[in-house]
PDB file of C-alpha atoms in Angstrom:
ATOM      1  CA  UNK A   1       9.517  -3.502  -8.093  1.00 89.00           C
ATOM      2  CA  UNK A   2      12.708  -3.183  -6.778  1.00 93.00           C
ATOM      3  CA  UNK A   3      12.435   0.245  -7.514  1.00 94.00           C
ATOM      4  CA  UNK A   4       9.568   0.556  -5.764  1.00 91.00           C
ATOM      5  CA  UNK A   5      10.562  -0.448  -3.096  1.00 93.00           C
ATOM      6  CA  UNK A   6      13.376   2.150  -2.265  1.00 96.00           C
ATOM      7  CA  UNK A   7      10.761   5.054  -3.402  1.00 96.00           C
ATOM      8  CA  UNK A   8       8.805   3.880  -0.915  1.00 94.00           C
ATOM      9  CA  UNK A   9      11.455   3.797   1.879  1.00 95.00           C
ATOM     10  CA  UNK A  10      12.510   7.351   1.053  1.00 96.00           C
ATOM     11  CA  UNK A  11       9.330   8.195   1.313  1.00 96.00           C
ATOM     12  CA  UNK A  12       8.540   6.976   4.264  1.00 95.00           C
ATOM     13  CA  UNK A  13      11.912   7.999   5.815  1.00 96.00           C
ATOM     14  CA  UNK A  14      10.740  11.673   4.490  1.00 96.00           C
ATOM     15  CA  UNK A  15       7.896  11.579   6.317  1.00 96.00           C
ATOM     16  CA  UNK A  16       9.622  11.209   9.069  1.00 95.00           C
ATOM     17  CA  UNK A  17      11.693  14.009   9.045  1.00 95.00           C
ATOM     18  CA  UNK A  18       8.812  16.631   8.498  1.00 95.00           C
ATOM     19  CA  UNK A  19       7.545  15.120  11.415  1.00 95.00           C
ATOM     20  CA  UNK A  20      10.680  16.525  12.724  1.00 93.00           C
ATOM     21  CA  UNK A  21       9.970  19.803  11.436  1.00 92.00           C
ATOM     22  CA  UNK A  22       6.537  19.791  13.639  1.00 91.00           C
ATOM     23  CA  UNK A  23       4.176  18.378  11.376  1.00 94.00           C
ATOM     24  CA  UNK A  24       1.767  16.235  12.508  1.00 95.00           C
ATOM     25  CA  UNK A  25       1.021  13.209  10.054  1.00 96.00           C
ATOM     26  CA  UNK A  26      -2.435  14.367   9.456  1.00 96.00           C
ATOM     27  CA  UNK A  27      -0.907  17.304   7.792  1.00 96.00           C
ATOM     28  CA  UNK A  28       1.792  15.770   6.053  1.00 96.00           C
ATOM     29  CA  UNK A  29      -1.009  13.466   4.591  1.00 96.00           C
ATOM     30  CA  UNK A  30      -2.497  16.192   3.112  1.00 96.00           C
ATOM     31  CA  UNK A  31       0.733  17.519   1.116  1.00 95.00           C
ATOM     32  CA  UNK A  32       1.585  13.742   0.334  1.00 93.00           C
ATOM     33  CA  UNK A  33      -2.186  14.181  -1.388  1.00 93.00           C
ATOM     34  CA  UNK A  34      -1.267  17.684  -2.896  1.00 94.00           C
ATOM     35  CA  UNK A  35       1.996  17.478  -4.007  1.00 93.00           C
ATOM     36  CA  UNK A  36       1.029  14.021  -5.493  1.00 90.00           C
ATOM     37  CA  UNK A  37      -1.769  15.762  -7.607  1.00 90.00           C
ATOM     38  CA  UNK A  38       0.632  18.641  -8.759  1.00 91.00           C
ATOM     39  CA  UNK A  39       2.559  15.916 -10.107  1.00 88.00           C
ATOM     40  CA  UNK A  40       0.056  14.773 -12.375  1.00 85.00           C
ATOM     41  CA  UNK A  41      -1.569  17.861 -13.389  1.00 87.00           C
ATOM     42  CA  UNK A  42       0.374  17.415 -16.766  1.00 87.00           C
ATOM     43  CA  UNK A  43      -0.736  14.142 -17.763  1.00 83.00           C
ATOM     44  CA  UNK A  44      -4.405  15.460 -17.038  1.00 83.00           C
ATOM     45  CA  UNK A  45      -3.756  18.524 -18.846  1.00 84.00           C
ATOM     46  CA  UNK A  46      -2.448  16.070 -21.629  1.00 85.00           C
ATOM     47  CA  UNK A  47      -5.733  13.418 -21.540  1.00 80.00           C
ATOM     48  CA  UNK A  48      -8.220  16.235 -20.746  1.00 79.00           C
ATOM     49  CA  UNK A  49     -11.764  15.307 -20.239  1.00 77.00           C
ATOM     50  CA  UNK A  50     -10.803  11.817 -21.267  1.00 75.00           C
ATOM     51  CA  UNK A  51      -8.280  11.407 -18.159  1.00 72.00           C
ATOM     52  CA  UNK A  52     -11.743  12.301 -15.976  1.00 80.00           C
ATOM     53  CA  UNK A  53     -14.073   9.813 -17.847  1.00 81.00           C
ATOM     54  CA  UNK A  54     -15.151   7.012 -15.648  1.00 83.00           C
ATOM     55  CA  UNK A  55     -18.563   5.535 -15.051  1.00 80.00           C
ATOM     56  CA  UNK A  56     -17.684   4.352 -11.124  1.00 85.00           C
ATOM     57  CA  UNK A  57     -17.232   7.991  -9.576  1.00 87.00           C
ATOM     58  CA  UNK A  58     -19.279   6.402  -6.146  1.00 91.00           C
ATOM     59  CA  UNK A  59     -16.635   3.391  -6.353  1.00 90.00           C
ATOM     60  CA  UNK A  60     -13.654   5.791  -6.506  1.00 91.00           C
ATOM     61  CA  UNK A  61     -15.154   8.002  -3.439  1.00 93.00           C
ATOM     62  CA  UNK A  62     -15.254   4.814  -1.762  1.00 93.00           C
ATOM     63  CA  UNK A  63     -11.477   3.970  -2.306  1.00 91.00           C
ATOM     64  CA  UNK A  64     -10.221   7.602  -1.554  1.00 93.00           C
ATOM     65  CA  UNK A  65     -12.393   7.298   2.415  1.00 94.00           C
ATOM     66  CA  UNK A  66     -11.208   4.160   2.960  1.00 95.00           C
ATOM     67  CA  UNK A  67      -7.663   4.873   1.389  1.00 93.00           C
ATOM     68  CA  UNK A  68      -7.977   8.097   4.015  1.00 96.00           C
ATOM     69  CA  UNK A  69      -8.062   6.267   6.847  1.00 96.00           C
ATOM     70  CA  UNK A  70      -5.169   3.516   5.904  1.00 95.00           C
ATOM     71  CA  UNK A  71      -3.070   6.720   5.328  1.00 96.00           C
ATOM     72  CA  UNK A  72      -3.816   8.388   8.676  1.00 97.00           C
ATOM     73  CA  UNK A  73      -3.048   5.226  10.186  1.00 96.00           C
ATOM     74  CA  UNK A  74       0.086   4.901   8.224  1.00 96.00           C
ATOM     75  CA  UNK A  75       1.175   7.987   8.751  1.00 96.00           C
ATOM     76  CA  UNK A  76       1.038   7.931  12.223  1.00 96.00           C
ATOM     77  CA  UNK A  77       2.352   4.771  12.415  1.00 95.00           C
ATOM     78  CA  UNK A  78       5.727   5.757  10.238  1.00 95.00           C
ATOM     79  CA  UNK A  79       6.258   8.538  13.045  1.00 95.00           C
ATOM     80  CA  UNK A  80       5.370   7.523  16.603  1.00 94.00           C
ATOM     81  CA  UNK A  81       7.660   3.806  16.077  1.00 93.00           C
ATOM     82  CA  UNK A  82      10.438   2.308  14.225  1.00 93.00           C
ATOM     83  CA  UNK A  83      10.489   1.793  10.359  1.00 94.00           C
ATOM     84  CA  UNK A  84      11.478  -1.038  10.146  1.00 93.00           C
ATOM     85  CA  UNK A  85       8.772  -2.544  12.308  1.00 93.00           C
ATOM     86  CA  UNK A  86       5.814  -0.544  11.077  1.00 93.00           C
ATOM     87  CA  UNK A  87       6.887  -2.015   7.354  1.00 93.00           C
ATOM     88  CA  UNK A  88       7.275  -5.416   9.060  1.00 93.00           C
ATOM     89  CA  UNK A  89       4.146  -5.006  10.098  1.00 92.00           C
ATOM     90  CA  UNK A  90       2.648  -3.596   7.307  1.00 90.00           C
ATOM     91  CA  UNK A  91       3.531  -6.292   5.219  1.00 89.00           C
ATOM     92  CA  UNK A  92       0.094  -8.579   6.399  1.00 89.00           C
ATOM     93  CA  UNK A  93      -1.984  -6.034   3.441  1.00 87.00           C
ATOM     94  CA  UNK A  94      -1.682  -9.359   1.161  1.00 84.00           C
ATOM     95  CA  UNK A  95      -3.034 -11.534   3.689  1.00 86.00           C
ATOM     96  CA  UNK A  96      -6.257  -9.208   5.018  1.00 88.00           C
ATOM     97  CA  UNK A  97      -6.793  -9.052   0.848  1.00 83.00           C
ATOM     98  CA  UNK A  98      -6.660 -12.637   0.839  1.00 82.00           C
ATOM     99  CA  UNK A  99      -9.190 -12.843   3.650  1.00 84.00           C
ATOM    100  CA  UNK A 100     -11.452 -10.129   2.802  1.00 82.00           C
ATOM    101  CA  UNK A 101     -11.415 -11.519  -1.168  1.00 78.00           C
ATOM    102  CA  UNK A 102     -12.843 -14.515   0.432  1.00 80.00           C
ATOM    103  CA  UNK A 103     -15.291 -12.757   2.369  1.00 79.00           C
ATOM    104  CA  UNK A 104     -16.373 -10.129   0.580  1.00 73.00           C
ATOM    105  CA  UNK A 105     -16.047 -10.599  -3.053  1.00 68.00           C
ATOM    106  CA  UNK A 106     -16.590 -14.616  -3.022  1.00 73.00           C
ATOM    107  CA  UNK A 107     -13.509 -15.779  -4.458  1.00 74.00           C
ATOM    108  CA  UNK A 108     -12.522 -19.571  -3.899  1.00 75.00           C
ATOM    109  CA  UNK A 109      -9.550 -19.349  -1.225  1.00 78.00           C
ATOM    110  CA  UNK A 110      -8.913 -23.174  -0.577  1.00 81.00           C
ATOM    111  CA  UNK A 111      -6.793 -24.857   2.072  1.00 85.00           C
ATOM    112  CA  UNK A 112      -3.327 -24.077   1.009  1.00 85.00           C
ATOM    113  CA  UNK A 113      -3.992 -20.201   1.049  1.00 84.00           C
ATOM    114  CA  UNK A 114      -5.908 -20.251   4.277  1.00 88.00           C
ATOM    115  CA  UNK A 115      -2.748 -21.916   5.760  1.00 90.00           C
ATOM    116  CA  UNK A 116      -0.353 -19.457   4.657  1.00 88.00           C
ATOM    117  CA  UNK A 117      -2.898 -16.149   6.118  1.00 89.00           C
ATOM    118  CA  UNK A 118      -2.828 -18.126   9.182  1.00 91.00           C
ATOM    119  CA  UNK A 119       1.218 -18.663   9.469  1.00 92.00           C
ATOM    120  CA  UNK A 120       1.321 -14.897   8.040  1.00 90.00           C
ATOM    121  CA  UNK A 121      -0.697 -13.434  11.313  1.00 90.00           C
ATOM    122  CA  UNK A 122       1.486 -15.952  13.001  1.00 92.00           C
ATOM    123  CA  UNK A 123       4.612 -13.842  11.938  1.00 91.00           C
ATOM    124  CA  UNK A 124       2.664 -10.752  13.483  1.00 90.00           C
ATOM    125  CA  UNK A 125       2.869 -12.268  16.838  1.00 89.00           C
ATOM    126  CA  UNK A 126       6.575 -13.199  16.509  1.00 91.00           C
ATOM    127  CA  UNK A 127       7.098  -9.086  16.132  1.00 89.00           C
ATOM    128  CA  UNK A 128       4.327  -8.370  18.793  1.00 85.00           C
ATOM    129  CA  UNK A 129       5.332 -11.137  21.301  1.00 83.00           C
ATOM    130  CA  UNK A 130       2.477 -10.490  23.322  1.00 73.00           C
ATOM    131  CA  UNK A 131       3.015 -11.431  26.930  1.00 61.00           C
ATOM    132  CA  UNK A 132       7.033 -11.128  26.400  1.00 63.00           C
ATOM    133  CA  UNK A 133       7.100  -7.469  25.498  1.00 68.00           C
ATOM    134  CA  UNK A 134       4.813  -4.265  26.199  1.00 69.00           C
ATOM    135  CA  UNK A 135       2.613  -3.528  23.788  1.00 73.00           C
ATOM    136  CA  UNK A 136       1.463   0.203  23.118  1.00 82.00           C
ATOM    137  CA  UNK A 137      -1.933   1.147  20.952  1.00 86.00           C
ATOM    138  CA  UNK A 138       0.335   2.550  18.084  1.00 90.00           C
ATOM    139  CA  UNK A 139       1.700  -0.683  17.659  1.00 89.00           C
ATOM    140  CA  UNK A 140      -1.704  -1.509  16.188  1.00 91.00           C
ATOM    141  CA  UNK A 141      -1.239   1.087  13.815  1.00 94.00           C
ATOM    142  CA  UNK A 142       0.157  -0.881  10.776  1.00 94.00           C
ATOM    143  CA  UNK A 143      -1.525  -3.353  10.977  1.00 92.00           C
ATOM    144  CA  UNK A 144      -5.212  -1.364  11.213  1.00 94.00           C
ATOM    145  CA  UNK A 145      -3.787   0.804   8.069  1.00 95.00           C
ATOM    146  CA  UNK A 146      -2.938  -2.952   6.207  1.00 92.00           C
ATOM    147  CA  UNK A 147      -6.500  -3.748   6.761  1.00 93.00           C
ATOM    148  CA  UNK A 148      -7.496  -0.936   5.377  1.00 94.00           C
ATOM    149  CA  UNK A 149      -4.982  -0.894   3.000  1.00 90.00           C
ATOM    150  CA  UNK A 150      -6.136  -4.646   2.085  1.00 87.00           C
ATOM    151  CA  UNK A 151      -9.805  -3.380   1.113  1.00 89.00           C
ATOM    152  CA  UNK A 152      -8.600  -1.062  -1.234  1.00 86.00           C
ATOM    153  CA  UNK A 153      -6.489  -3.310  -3.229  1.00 80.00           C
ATOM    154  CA  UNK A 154     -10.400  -5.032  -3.359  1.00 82.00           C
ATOM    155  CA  UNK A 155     -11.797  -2.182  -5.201  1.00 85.00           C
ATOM    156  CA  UNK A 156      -8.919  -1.862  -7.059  1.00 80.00           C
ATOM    157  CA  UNK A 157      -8.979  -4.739  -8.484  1.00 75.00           C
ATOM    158  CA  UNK A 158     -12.662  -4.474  -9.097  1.00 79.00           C
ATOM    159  CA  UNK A 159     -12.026  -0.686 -10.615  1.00 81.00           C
ATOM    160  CA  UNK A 160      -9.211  -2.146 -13.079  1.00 74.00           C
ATOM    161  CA  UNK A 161     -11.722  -4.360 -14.358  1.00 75.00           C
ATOM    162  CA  UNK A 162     -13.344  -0.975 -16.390  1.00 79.00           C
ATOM    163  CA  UNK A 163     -10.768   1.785 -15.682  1.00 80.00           C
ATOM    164  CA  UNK A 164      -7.529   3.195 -17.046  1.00 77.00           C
ATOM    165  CA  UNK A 165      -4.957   2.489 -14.321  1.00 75.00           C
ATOM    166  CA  UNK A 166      -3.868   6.284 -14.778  1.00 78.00           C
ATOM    167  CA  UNK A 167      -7.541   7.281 -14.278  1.00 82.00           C
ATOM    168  CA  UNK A 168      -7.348   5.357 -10.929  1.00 82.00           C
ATOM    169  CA  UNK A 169      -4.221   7.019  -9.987  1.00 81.00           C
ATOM    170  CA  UNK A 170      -5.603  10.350 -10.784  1.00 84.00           C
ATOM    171  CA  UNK A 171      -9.149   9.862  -8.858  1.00 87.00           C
ATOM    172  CA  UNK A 172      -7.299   8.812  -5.971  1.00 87.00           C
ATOM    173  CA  UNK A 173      -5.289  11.913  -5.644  1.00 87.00           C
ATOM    174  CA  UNK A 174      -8.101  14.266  -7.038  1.00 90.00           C
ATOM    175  CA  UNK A 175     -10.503  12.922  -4.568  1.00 93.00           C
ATOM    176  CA  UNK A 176      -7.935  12.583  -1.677  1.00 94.00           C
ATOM    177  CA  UNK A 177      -6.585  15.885  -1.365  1.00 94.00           C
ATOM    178  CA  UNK A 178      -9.931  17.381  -0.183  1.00 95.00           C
ATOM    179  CA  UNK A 179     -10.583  14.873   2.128  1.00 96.00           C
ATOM    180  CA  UNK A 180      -7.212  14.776   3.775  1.00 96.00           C
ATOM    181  CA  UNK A 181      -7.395  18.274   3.814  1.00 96.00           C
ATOM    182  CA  UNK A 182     -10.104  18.266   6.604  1.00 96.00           C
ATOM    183  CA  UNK A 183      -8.399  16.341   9.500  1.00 96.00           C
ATOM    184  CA  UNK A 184      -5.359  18.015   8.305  1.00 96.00           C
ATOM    185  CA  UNK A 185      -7.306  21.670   9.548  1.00 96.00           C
ATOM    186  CA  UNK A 186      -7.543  20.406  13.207  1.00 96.00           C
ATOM    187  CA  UNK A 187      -3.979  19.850  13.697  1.00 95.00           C
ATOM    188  CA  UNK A 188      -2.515  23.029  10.869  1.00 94.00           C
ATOM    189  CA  UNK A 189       0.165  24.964  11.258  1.00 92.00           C
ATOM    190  CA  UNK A 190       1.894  26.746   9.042  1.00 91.00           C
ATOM    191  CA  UNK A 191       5.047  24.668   7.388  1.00 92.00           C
ATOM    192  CA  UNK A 192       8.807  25.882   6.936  1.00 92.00           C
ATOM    193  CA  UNK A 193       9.928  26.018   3.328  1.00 94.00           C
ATOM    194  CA  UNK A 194      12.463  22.852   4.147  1.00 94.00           C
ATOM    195  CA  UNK A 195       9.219  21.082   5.081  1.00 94.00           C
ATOM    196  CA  UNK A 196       7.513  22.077   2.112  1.00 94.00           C
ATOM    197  CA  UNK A 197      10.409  21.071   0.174  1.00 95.00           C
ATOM    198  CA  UNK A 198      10.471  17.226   2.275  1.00 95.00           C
ATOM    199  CA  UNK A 199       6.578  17.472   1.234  1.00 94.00           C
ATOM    200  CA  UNK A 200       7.028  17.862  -2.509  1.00 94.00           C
ATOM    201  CA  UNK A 201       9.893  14.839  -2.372  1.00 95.00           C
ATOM    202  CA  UNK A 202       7.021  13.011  -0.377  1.00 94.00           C
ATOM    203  CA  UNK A 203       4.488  13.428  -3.112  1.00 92.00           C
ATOM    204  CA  UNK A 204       6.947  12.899  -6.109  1.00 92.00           C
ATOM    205  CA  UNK A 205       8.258   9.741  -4.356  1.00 93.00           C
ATOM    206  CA  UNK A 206       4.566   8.065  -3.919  1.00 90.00           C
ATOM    207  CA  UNK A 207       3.355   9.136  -7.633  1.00 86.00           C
ATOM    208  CA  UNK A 208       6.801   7.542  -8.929  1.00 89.00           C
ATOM    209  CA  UNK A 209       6.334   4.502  -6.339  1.00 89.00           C
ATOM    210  CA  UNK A 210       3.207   3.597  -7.548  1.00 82.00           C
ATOM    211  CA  UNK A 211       3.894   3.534 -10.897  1.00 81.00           C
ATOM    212  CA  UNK A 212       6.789   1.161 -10.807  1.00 86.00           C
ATOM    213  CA  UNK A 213       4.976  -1.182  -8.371  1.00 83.00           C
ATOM    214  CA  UNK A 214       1.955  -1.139 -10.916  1.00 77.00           C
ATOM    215  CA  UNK A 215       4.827  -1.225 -14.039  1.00 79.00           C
ATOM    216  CA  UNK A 216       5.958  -4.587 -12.126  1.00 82.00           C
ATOM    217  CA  UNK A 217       2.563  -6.277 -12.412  1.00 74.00           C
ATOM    218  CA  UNK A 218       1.839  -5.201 -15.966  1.00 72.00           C
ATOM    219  CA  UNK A 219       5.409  -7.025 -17.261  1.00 79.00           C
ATOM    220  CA  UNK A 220       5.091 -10.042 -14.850  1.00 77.00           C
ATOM    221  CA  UNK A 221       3.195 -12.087 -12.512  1.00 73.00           C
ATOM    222  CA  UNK A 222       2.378 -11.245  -9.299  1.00 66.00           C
ATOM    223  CA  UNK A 223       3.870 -14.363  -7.966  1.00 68.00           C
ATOM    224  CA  UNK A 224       7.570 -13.281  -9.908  1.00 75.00           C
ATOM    225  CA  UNK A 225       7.533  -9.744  -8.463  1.00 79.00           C
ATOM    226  CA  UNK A 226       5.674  -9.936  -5.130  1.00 76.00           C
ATOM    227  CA  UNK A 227       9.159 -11.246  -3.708  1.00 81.00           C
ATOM    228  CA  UNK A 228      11.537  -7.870  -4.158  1.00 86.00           C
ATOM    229  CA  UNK A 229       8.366  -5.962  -2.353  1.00 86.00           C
ATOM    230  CA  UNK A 230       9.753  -6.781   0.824  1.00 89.00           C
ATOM    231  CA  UNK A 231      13.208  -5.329  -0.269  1.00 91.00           C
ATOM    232  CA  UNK A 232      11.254  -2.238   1.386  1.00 92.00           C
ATOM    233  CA  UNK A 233      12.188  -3.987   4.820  1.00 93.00           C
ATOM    234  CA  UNK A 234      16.269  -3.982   4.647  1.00 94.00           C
ATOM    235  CA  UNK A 235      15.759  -0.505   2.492  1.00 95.00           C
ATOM    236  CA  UNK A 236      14.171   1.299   5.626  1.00 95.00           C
ATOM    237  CA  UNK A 237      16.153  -0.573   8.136  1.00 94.00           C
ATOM    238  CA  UNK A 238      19.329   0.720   6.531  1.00 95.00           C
ATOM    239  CA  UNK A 239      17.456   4.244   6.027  1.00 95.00           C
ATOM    240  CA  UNK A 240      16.247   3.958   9.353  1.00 94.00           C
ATOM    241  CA  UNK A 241      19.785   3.548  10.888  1.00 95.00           C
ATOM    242  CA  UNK A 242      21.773   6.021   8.941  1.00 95.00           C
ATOM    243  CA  UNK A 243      19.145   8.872   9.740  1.00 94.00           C
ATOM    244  CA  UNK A 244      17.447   8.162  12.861  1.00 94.00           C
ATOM    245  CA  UNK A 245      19.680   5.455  14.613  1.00 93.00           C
ATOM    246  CA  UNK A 246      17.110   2.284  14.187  1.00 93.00           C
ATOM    247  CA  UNK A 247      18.234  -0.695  14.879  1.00 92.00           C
ATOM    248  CA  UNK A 248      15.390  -3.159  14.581  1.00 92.00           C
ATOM    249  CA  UNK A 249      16.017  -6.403  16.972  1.00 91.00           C
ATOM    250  CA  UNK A 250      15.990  -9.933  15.200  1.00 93.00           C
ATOM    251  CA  UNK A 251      12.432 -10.761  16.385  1.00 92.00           C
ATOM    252  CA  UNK A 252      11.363  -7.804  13.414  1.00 93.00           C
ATOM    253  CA  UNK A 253      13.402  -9.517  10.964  1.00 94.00           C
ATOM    254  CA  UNK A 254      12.031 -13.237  11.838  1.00 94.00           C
ATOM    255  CA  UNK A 255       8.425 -12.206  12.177  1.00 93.00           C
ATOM    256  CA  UNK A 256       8.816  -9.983   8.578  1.00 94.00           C
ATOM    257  CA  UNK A 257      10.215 -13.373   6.969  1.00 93.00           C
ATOM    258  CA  UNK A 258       7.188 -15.115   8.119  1.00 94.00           C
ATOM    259  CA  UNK A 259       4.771 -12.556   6.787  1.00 92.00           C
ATOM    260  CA  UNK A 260       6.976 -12.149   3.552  1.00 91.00           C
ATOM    261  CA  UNK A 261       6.936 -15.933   2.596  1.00 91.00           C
ATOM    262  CA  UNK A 262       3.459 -16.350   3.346  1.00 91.00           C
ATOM    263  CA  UNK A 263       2.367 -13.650   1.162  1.00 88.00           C
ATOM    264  CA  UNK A 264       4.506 -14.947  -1.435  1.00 88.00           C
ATOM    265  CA  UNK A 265       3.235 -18.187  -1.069  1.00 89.00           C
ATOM    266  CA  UNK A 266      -0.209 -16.924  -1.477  1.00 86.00           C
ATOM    267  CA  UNK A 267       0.973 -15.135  -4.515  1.00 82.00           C
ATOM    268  CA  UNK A 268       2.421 -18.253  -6.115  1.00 83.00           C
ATOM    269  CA  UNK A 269      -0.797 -20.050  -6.132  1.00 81.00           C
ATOM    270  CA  UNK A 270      -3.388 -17.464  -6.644  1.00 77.00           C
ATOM    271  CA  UNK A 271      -1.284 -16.998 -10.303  1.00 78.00           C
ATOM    272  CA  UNK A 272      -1.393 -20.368 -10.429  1.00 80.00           C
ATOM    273  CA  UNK A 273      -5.416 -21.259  -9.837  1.00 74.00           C
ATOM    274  CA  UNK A 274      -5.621 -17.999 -12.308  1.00 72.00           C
ATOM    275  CA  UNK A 275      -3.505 -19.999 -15.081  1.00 77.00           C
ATOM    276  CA  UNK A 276      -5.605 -23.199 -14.963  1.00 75.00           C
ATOM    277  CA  UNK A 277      -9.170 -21.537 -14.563  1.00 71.00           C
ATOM    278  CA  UNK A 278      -7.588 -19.365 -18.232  1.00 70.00           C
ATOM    279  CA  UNK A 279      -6.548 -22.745 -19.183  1.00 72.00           C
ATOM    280  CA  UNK A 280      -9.863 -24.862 -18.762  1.00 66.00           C
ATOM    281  CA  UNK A 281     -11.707 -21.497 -19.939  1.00 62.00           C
ATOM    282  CA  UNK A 282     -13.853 -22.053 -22.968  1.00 61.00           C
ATOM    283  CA  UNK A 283     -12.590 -20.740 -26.010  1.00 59.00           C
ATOM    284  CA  UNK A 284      -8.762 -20.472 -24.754  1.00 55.00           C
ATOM    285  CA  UNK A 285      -6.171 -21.952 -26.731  1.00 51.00           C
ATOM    286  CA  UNK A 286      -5.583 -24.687 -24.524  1.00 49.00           C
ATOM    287  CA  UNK A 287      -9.319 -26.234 -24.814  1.00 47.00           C
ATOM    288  CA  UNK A 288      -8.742 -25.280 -28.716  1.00 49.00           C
ATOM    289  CA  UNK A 289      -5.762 -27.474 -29.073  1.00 46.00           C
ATOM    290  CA  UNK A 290      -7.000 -30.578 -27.383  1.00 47.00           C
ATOM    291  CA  UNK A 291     -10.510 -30.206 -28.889  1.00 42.00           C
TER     292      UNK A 291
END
């Protein structure tokens, strides 16, 4: 997770400087897409028709659109304001999932959990300080692409219920590179080679990124790893300062510790309500033994 975590600041802080090379994030979205599908070409070539098979295409189409516009959003955000904050910021995708499971897919989200979303927003204002500070529209930008973000950890989870994790992966790349391709047209020009070059370190950063952070959940609980996530936050900040002279004021850092503890929190007990309803399951051990 850990490692992650500084994949994902590089790649973030990469973005950043293509932007620099005039870019605009709608393009660079679209060679995040590419390069990331380049990078897996070999493990499709490997699988063949079996790395395609999947009986949800509609429910992966869904993901990449959605996914689309958390990117954009993203994107943007990662360019037009400081790191550090857009992560801050970003970190409320756990709590919109929490919300949205609730809401959408009917899961039992009891007192405890609802109390920690609500502190977790709270944290947002802390960073936003609405009233104390100015606030600009991309300042809404991370936290529109976490909502986004939020839904498709939804169909995730409802895709990894029936689908190779590397199938999801590839679908999401396959499927996004088209469609990121088409904003991407409005705003194209033609890119150096050194932003080509920040491109493919883009692509090869999110493809390695998100199979650690996946790696993490498949040796642990989400409750044990969720914590080093937010070691993205000090990773950009220091990123952020050695590259582009950040320096993200202590309301960011209060506001991201809210956030971070709530989602944790949330984590802690959603592994927890998932260990008793496996416990009090019938036929699991536990009923075995005391029956």
């Amino acid at each position: 997770m850990i490692t992650a975590a500084l994949l994902f600041a590089v790649m973030n802080a990469t973005i950043k400087l293509a932007a620099a090379e005039g870019l605009h994030p709608f393009q660079i979205a679209f060679f995040r897409n590419s390069f990331a599908l380049a990078f897996m070409l070999p493990w499709l070539a490997r699988m063949g028709r079996e790395g395609l098979r999947t009986e949800r295409l509609k429910v992966h189409f869904w993901r990449a659109g959605i996914g689309l516009i958390a990117m954009l959003c993203w994107f943007t955000a990662v360019v037009r304001m400081p790191m550090a904050e857009a992560v801050a910021l970003n970190f409320t995708v756990p709590l919109f999932a929490t919300a949205g499971a609730a809401i959408f897919l009917g899961e039992v989200v009891r007192a405890r959990r609802w109390t920690a979303t609500i502190i977790g927003f709270l944290g947002v204002l802390i960073i936003l300080r609405p009233g104390f500070a100015e606030i600009t529209p991309v300042m809404a930008l991370p936290v529109i692409a976490a909502c986004f973000m939020a839904v498709t950890v939804l169909i995730v989870k409802s895709l990894s219920r029936t689908e190779d994790p590397m199938v999801v992966v590839l679908y999401m790349n396959l499927l996004l590179t088209p469609l990121s391709l088409i904003p991407a047209l409005f705003v194209w020009q033609m890119p150096s080679l050194w932003a080509l070059m920040l491109m493919a370190l883009v692509g090869g950063c999110a493809v390695l990124a998100h199979i650690a952070f996946t790696r993490s959940f498949a040796l642990a609980d989400a409750s044990a790893v969720l914590p080093f996530d937010y070691a993205r936050l000090p990773f950009v900040a220091a990123i952020g300062f050695l590259l582009f002279a950040e320096v993200p004021d202590v309301w960011t850092w209060i506001g991201a510790a809210v956030i971070a503890a709530s989602a944790v929190y949330i984590a802690h007990r959603e592994t927890k309500v998932a260990r008793e309803r496996a416990t009090h399951r019938p036929g699991s051990e536990a009923v075995k033994a005391k029956t």
